[in-house]
Amino acid sequence: MASLVDRDLLFPAEPAVRAIARALYESVAGLPIISPHGHTDPRWYALDEAFPDPAQLLIVPDHYVFRMLFSQGVRLEDLGVPTADGSEVEIDGRKIWRLFARNYHLFRATPTRLWMDYVFSELFGLDQRPDERNADRLYDQISERLGEPSFRPRALFERFNIEAIATTEGALDDLKYHRMIRDSGWKGKVVTAYRPDAVVDPDFPGFAANLDQLGEMTGEDTGTWSGYLAAHRARRDYFRSFGATSSDHGHPDACTANLSATEAAALFAKVLSGGADTAERRLFRGQMLTEMAKMSLDDGLVLQIHPGSWRNHSDGVMQRFGRDKGFDIPTRTDYVAALKRLLDAVGLERDLTVVLFTLDESAYSRELAPLAGVYPALRLGPAWWFYDSPEGMRRFRELTTETAGFYNTVGFNDDTRAFPSIPARHDLARRVDCAFLARLVSEHRLGEDEAFEVAKELAYTLAKKAYRL
Amino acid sequence: MASLVDRDLLFPAEPAVRAIARALYESVAGLPIISPHGHTDPRWYALDEAFPDPAQLLIVPDHYVFRMLFSQGVRLEDLGVPTADGSEVEIDGRKIWRLFARNYHLFRATPTRLWMDYVFSELFGLDQRPDERNADRLYDQISERLGEPSFRPRALFERFNIEAIATTEGALDDLKYHRMIRDSGWKGKVVTAYRPDAVVDPDFPGFAANLDQLGEMTGEDTGTWSGYLAAHRARRDYFRSFGATSSDHGHPDACTANLSATEAAALFAKVLSGGADTAERRLFRGQMLTEMAKMSLDDGLVLQIHPGSWRNHSDGVMQRFGRDKGFDIPTRTDYVAALKRLLDAVGLERDLTVVLFTLDESAYSRELAPLAGVYPALRLGPAWWFYDSPEGMRRFRELTTETAGFYNTVGFNDDTRAFPSIPARHDLARRVDCAFLARLVSEHRLGEDEAFEVAKELAYTLAKKAYRL
Amino acid sequence: MASLVDRDLLFPAEPAVRAIARALYESVAGLPIISPHGHTDPRWYALDEAFPDPAQLLIVPDHYVFRMLFSQGVRLEDLGVPTADGSEVEIDGRKIWRLFARNYHLFRATPTRLWMDYVFSELFGLDQRPDERNADRLYDQISERLGEPSFRPRALFERFNIEAIATTEGALDDLKYHRMIRDSGWKGKVVTAYRPDAVVDPDFPGFAANLDQLGEMTGEDTGTWSGYLAAHRARRDYFRSFGATSSDHGHPDACTANLSATEAAALFAKVLSGGADTAERRLFRGQMLTEMAKMSLDDGLVLQIHPGSWRNHSDGVMQRFGRDKGFDIPTRTDYVAALKRLLDAVGLERDLTVVLFTLDESAYSRELAPLAGVYPALRLGPAWWFYDSPEGMRRFRELTTETAGFYNTVGFNDDTRAFPSIPARHDLARRVDCAFLARLVSEHRLGEDEAFEVAKELAYTLAKKAYRL
């Protein structure tokens, strides 16, 4: 049976370059997976239950999948995407799968297609890509596998050769699944990450109530600036006790601030009162990035900034289906002015690590590589989201390496909630990096011996080091 | 005689990839031309007269040609470009041609050079590229051809294998040439497209008078908001009766609005009064895009948006030579905020097609592909204008496909008034797409069978389907 | 002994393309160097003294080198970078060199690495790249060479085959080293360039005092607008008497203005009074670009604009180490609106040359190529600073050539103060251009005969012609 994944997938066609790429890839293909940033559900590892049917596992929760189908006229209801008001949607996994299979050609030349092919072929042993005719047969084949014990989360975790994985939890999460994992005695390394958007962003739904809850959880008075900061410190410590080595911040832009304690307290009071205007709410988010960075100086958490997404762009979809339905659209993002306050405060610290991501590729060579190529605290996160793709990752290397080098980057993040696709994503990233290195070697810009060293750094070591895992 | 166009033009040099590209290209090279958006003159097809001398056909009206020559110090007067005040310019076609031939090296590595080589070689049978020495000989050769019946517009239309072509006419055009074509019994499919800039854009020269004329033509009271909208509907119907399947809108930016009927009427009144400020005039243009989209829901016209050009950038050239003299310069263009109102109004409609173009490549992967990859109403127009070039089209595919796929794009537009270059432009686009597909196949990112399907979609089917031709 | 620089460095791997690249390169590799814009110290050529130790020559003054090391946690003090207050830093060249050698892997895939390898190998005859083990041996080898007469500046100048080089001096410089060079009878062509930022930019430290000094040097009353302009004219003449063929302007953005004489005089008075606000100081800088362009119409100096760098981004580094410490970060830069005033004033002049540079690549295809491809006065400077790199130069050609052609570009600028690296930089640029041309030839987009012509233009002729050297 031919695999859907060619052994030379993503390697340049020129035979000499391909041979180098292949050799580099073979040297890293078997390395364990470090997944320092992602969104898998800790519940899976805690309960270790069988995954539900193929559609519920692979289609319904994957916004990459349903957004493309939707863009071509498929209704979200027919794909089983739950509505906000609970009104009826398709629940028959087989019907959803058929709809997906019939439209699989829409994914041609997208990363989703490559990840899916990999999962179908390498994980479920399928020998054909889904289409209208084979839909039922493939559905049955996947369903059958999902019933087997070797397809439970922990077994897969081990089969995937995951050395460490980070999930992401909100500041108010009680981390009970992380506690269950720890108490279970299972040896898989699953850590959390501190994502405080809901208690940092005044525009987050329920912000005021969230702050009250934060106060209750920590015993701090979150009605005062000092109490609020203390509550963050307490939650960070709690998250660290469950292995967290990083915090993560998803802001509309990269604005940072560095107010005096008095100014910050006054701003906090105004935000709490509900009277802060747009600029002040933005300033508050910016101030909190700097506060988080300062806390990182004490507790060692790596600070991740994921800016520049206009969330839930369609009012209609937001009303009917709620958040996270594929309508998060990147926007033009400034870094040079926006990060200045944070960088003046902590950018020269050699023990701090701030990982910057972007959805605005025009900033790679113009702003991000020049900043990361000089500030000791800065590192560049890998190509993110829409750019976590063969062309996107190639551009990332081409646009950042000459100014920031390899060593100011942090390896790969899969950033996914699609657990079965994790090996596919890491495999693709390794292939793309090896293809890039092979070109450098073939053009005599890098020694072959050096390329082998760098390949391992990019596939494994840099992520482990940067995220302190 | 060697052709100026190599059979492997634009195919990657690596032999295995080239072989795939060649095979793909051979499968689509003979497909009919669908030209859904362009600026050829319907008069040509109506009257079917011989084209004038080589310079008047190939140089004087082509802003790609004279802008490059002008940039290197050639005077527009010497190229026969007419002045606004009618003061004298060169009218001797041979002299103009000699000037062009002497400077043909300036076009090296530009698309103009490739189109011209194709036209010279494939259409006129020239065996050399123009230069100072052969200028007169080539001029005579082209002149002779232009006198032959087989070089008349309709004969060329048929020889070019054009299945359908759209011209573009202003809202106030009486479409008399389209009527002549229809009445002539000739079977060539030439349709119009509705371009209402002159009666939509308050900054358009003669806007008020244009509205009066619109009222007269339709019998509607264009002094009222409802009459104005009715007049548009009437003109759209009239254009549809001459085959129009699309409207087209060239705005300085992509701003859209969705005012209430009352607000819109008030804004229209203010615009009419001449008292609207810059922001209000911009808002009005934006409102009209949404109005047009809503009319499209009723009458099925495809809405095309061509934003982001700073027209007639040089005051000096505008004064001496008037509009469209090569001084239209792209500007940075936002889409995510700008299109939100229109998308909230009609973006989820599955029966509407809005085709977006851009002159700001930084928006391809950041904004346009993410938007088109989720909103059912949106499609991406092909690489436009300065980007209708080998590198430009390659970047378009590399930057949009991974997020929007192939099926949210609409094939190729030649967008030209240079009739003889139409086969060249389509040929180049087909070659570039086949080269792109060949790389995907050679890197095992797409099956060879799939690539043949996609090649046909990109060369023919997608344009036909998207533009309902 | 194997060279650290492969003969096929930077040439595409595909054998047929590589063969073309090699042939093109061989035809230009031996051409003399035209270096029309750079920052070498005229003192070197004037005094012709031996260069100091390897670290003081190659590491301490090179911000490309120390910024990368700093970004990875090396202290600037340990690299011998002088502090603003004169507090102690490392002065032992050997220790600095060891630190550099131990971290040489950080430069993998950066242009610095390629330049350094070239200098080590081709100039100093080293047979290994620096590392921890060979550091001392290599240091001794370089030191020894530096003591030899054939490694003095003038001998190197001749060995480097430099036909002409421009240094850059501030408007207040007395050009005494240029005078010494001229008086020495040495035949090396070293010219100056007029860089008046310190007397044009109201934000420049000591602006008022600088204007006084300008008045003293010229005998003009720089307290009046007309006197101030006359002083510029006098200094330009003085610089021209030392061979200057260009002026150079480093502004935060590309803003230009074209005020009436009365308005300009009023603005100048306000700037002098210290009462001009941010917008007015920006406007003044913009006005001065146009004034300089108008003076260029009279005296023939080529006007260079280097906009878009946020200088000295880190307050902390600025305070401790002063200017030019690797913290100049590119920013997003507009050209279409910004240059309009200057272009309306002088853009159509065929005897004026304005060379535009950018640190914002997104402007290459969107703004700069369309502008340079039509305005006779405009030319595009080569890929600058962070983009003076293999990928950066390739992108420059791919993004500008199709719209602006080759002949609206001006060849290569090394823009360096690192004298030993000049041949390396020109060699790399020639290689990248030949690789680009080879791809065009192999894809039949350019004839091979034409490619040889263009290769010479890019390597030599265009720079000489554009800069009138």
PDB file of C-alpha atoms in Angstrom, chain A residues 14 17 332-334 336-337 339-340 343-344 348 350 360 362 365-367 369-376 378-379 398-399 401-408 436 439-440 442-447 449-450 453-454, chain C residues 6 8-15 18 67-68 70-75 105-106 108-111 113-114 129 310 313-317 326-327 329-332 359-362 386-387 389-392 394-395:
ATOM      1  CA  GLU A  14      16.865  19.178  -7.682  1.00  0.00           C
ATOM      2  CA  VAL A  17      19.626  19.427  -2.940  1.00  0.00           C
ATOM      3  CA  ARG A 332      -1.345  45.091  10.040  1.00  0.00           C
ATOM      4  CA  THR A 333       0.734  45.233  13.216  1.00  0.00           C
ATOM      5  CA  ASP A 334       3.408  47.660  14.364  1.00  0.00           C
ATOM      6  CA  VAL A 336       8.831  49.100  16.727  1.00  0.00           C
ATOM      7  CA  ALA A 337       6.839  51.805  18.467  1.00  0.00           C
ATOM      8  CA  LEU A 339       7.137  47.391  22.065  1.00  0.00           C
ATOM      9  CA  LYS A 340       9.382  50.285  22.990  1.00  0.00           C
ATOM     10  CA  LEU A 343      11.840  46.911  25.817  1.00  0.00           C
ATOM     11  CA  ASP A 344      13.079  49.988  27.631  1.00  0.00           C
ATOM     12  CA  LEU A 348      18.180  44.224  27.926  1.00  0.00           C
ATOM     13  CA  ARG A 350      19.573  38.402  29.690  1.00  0.00           C
ATOM     14  CA  ASP A 360       1.807  40.314   9.668  1.00  0.00           C
ATOM     15  CA  SER A 362       5.673  42.309   6.380  1.00  0.00           C
ATOM     16  CA  SER A 365      12.354  41.402   8.027  1.00  0.00           C
ATOM     17  CA  ARG A 366      11.469  45.015   8.697  1.00  0.00           C
ATOM     18  CA  GLU A 367      10.809  44.936  12.430  1.00  0.00           C
ATOM     19  CA  ALA A 369      14.259  40.237  12.978  1.00  0.00           C
ATOM     20  CA  PRO A 370      16.011  43.587  13.625  1.00  0.00           C
ATOM     21  CA  LEU A 371      14.503  43.727  17.133  1.00  0.00           C
ATOM     22  CA  ALA A 372      15.214  40.089  18.011  1.00  0.00           C
ATOM     23  CA  GLY A 373      18.651  40.427  16.457  1.00  0.00           C
ATOM     24  CA  VAL A 374      19.738  42.906  19.099  1.00  0.00           C
ATOM     25  CA  TYR A 375      17.584  42.813  22.256  1.00  0.00           C
ATOM     26  CA  PRO A 376      18.804  40.007  24.516  1.00  0.00           C
ATOM     27  CA  LEU A 378      13.634  38.860  22.592  1.00  0.00           C
ATOM     28  CA  ARG A 379      13.147  35.692  20.601  1.00  0.00           C
ATOM     29  CA  GLU A 398      14.152  33.533   4.407  1.00  0.00           C
ATOM     30  CA  LEU A 399      12.950  36.769   5.958  1.00  0.00           C
ATOM     31  CA  THR A 401      17.486  34.369   9.411  1.00  0.00           C
ATOM     32  CA  GLU A 402      19.809  36.843   7.741  1.00  0.00           C
ATOM     33  CA  THR A 403      19.209  39.454  10.429  1.00  0.00           C
ATOM     34  CA  ALA A 404      18.260  37.454  13.525  1.00  0.00           C
ATOM     35  CA  GLY A 405      20.112  34.218  12.801  1.00  0.00           C
ATOM     36  CA  PHE A 406      18.816  30.802  13.839  1.00  0.00           C
ATOM     37  CA  TYR A 407      19.596  31.188  17.509  1.00  0.00           C
ATOM     38  CA  ASN A 408      17.157  34.014  18.158  1.00  0.00           C
ATOM     39  CA  PHE A 436      15.798  25.404   3.703  1.00  0.00           C
ATOM     40  CA  ARG A 439      19.441  25.015  -0.102  1.00  0.00           C
ATOM     41  CA  LEU A 440      21.953  26.886   2.048  1.00  0.00           C
ATOM     42  CA  SER A 442      23.952  23.456  -1.828  1.00  0.00           C
ATOM     43  CA  GLU A 443      24.671  27.138  -2.388  1.00  0.00           C
ATOM     44  CA  HIS A 444      27.700  26.910  -0.101  1.00  0.00           C
ATOM     45  CA  ARG A 445      26.270  29.352   2.390  1.00  0.00           C
ATOM     46  CA  LEU A 446      26.509  26.861   5.235  1.00  0.00           C
ATOM     47  CA  GLY A 447      28.735  23.855   5.807  1.00  0.00           C
ATOM     48  CA  ASP A 449      28.364  19.668   9.216  1.00  0.00           C
ATOM     49  CA  GLU A 450      26.853  22.896  10.458  1.00  0.00           C
ATOM     50  CA  GLU A 453      23.805  20.797  13.967  1.00  0.00           C
ATOM     51  CA  VAL A 454      21.289  23.469  13.057  1.00  0.00           C
TER      52      VAL A 454
ATOM     53  CA  ASP C   6      33.372  28.109  -2.635  1.00  0.00           C
ATOM     54  CA  ASP C   8      29.948  28.399  -6.654  1.00  0.00           C
ATOM     55  CA  LEU C   9      28.906  30.363  -3.605  1.00  0.00           C
ATOM     56  CA  LEU C  10      25.304  31.565  -3.933  1.00  0.00           C
ATOM     57  CA  PHE C  11      24.731  30.001  -7.340  1.00  0.00           C
ATOM     58  CA  PRO C  12      21.575  27.913  -7.755  1.00  0.00           C
ATOM     59  CA  ALA C  13      22.165  24.185  -7.432  1.00  0.00           C
ATOM     60  CA  GLU C  14      20.522  23.107 -10.681  1.00  0.00           C
ATOM     61  CA  PRO C  15      23.524  22.346 -12.936  1.00  0.00           C
ATOM     62  CA  ARG C  18      24.608  27.137 -12.168  1.00  0.00           C
ATOM     63  CA  ARG C  67      24.568  43.398  17.869  1.00  0.00           C
ATOM     64  CA  MET C  68      24.215  39.685  17.141  1.00  0.00           C
ATOM     65  CA  PHE C  70      24.699  41.119  22.299  1.00  0.00           C
ATOM     66  CA  SER C  71      21.325  39.625  21.326  1.00  0.00           C
ATOM     67  CA  GLN C  72      22.594  36.298  22.617  1.00  0.00           C
ATOM     68  CA  GLY C  73      23.736  37.641  25.972  1.00  0.00           C
ATOM     69  CA  VAL C  74      27.314  38.765  25.376  1.00  0.00           C
ATOM     70  CA  ARG C  75      28.037  42.065  27.137  1.00  0.00           C
ATOM     71  CA  HIS C 105      28.191  29.856  14.934  1.00  0.00           C
ATOM     72  CA  LEU C 106      25.614  32.540  15.807  1.00  0.00           C
ATOM     73  CA  ARG C 108      25.309  31.027  10.432  1.00  0.00           C
ATOM     74  CA  ALA C 109      23.235  31.985   7.396  1.00  0.00           C
ATOM     75  CA  THR C 110      23.762  35.700   7.938  1.00  0.00           C
ATOM     76  CA  PRO C 111      25.575  37.957   5.472  1.00  0.00           C
ATOM     77  CA  ARG C 113      29.201  35.245   8.131  1.00  0.00           C
ATOM     78  CA  LEU C 114      29.707  35.325   4.370  1.00  0.00           C
ATOM     79  CA  ARG C 129      36.437  29.410  10.404  1.00  0.00           C
ATOM     80  CA  TRP C 310      14.180  54.547  14.166  1.00  0.00           C
ATOM     81  CA  HIS C 313      15.775  52.489  19.843  1.00  0.00           C
ATOM     82  CA  SER C 314      16.977  51.443  23.302  1.00  0.00           C
ATOM     83  CA  ASP C 315      17.162  54.251  25.835  1.00  0.00           C
ATOM     84  CA  GLY C 316      19.394  52.137  28.056  1.00  0.00           C
ATOM     85  CA  VAL C 317      21.968  51.392  25.384  1.00  0.00           C
ATOM     86  CA  GLY C 326      23.018  48.293  16.499  1.00  0.00           C
ATOM     87  CA  PHE C 327      19.732  49.634  17.817  1.00  0.00           C
ATOM     88  CA  ILE C 329      15.314  49.579  13.737  1.00  0.00           C
ATOM     89  CA  PRO C 330      13.427  49.920  10.428  1.00  0.00           C
ATOM     90  CA  THR C 331       9.888  51.212  10.445  1.00  0.00           C
ATOM     91  CA  ARG C 332       6.982  51.089   8.051  1.00  0.00           C
ATOM     92  CA  LEU C 359      14.164  49.568   4.929  1.00  0.00           C
ATOM     93  CA  ASP C 360      10.541  48.606   4.290  1.00  0.00           C
ATOM     94  CA  GLU C 361      10.512  45.855   1.702  1.00  0.00           C
ATOM     95  CA  SER C 362       6.743  45.966   1.413  1.00  0.00           C
ATOM     96  CA  PHE C 386      19.547  44.580   6.732  1.00  0.00           C
ATOM     97  CA  TYR C 387      18.610  43.762   3.134  1.00  0.00           C
ATOM     98  CA  SER C 389      22.125  40.064   2.009  1.00  0.00           C
ATOM     99  CA  PRO C 390      21.623  37.169  -0.411  1.00  0.00           C
ATOM    100  CA  GLU C 391      17.903  36.777   0.238  1.00  0.00           C
ATOM    101  CA  GLY C 392      17.439  40.528   0.547  1.00  0.00           C
ATOM    102  CA  ARG C 394      17.221  38.497  -4.482  1.00  0.00           C
ATOM    103  CA  ARG C 395      13.932  39.873  -3.203  1.00  0.00           C
TER     104      ARG C 395
END
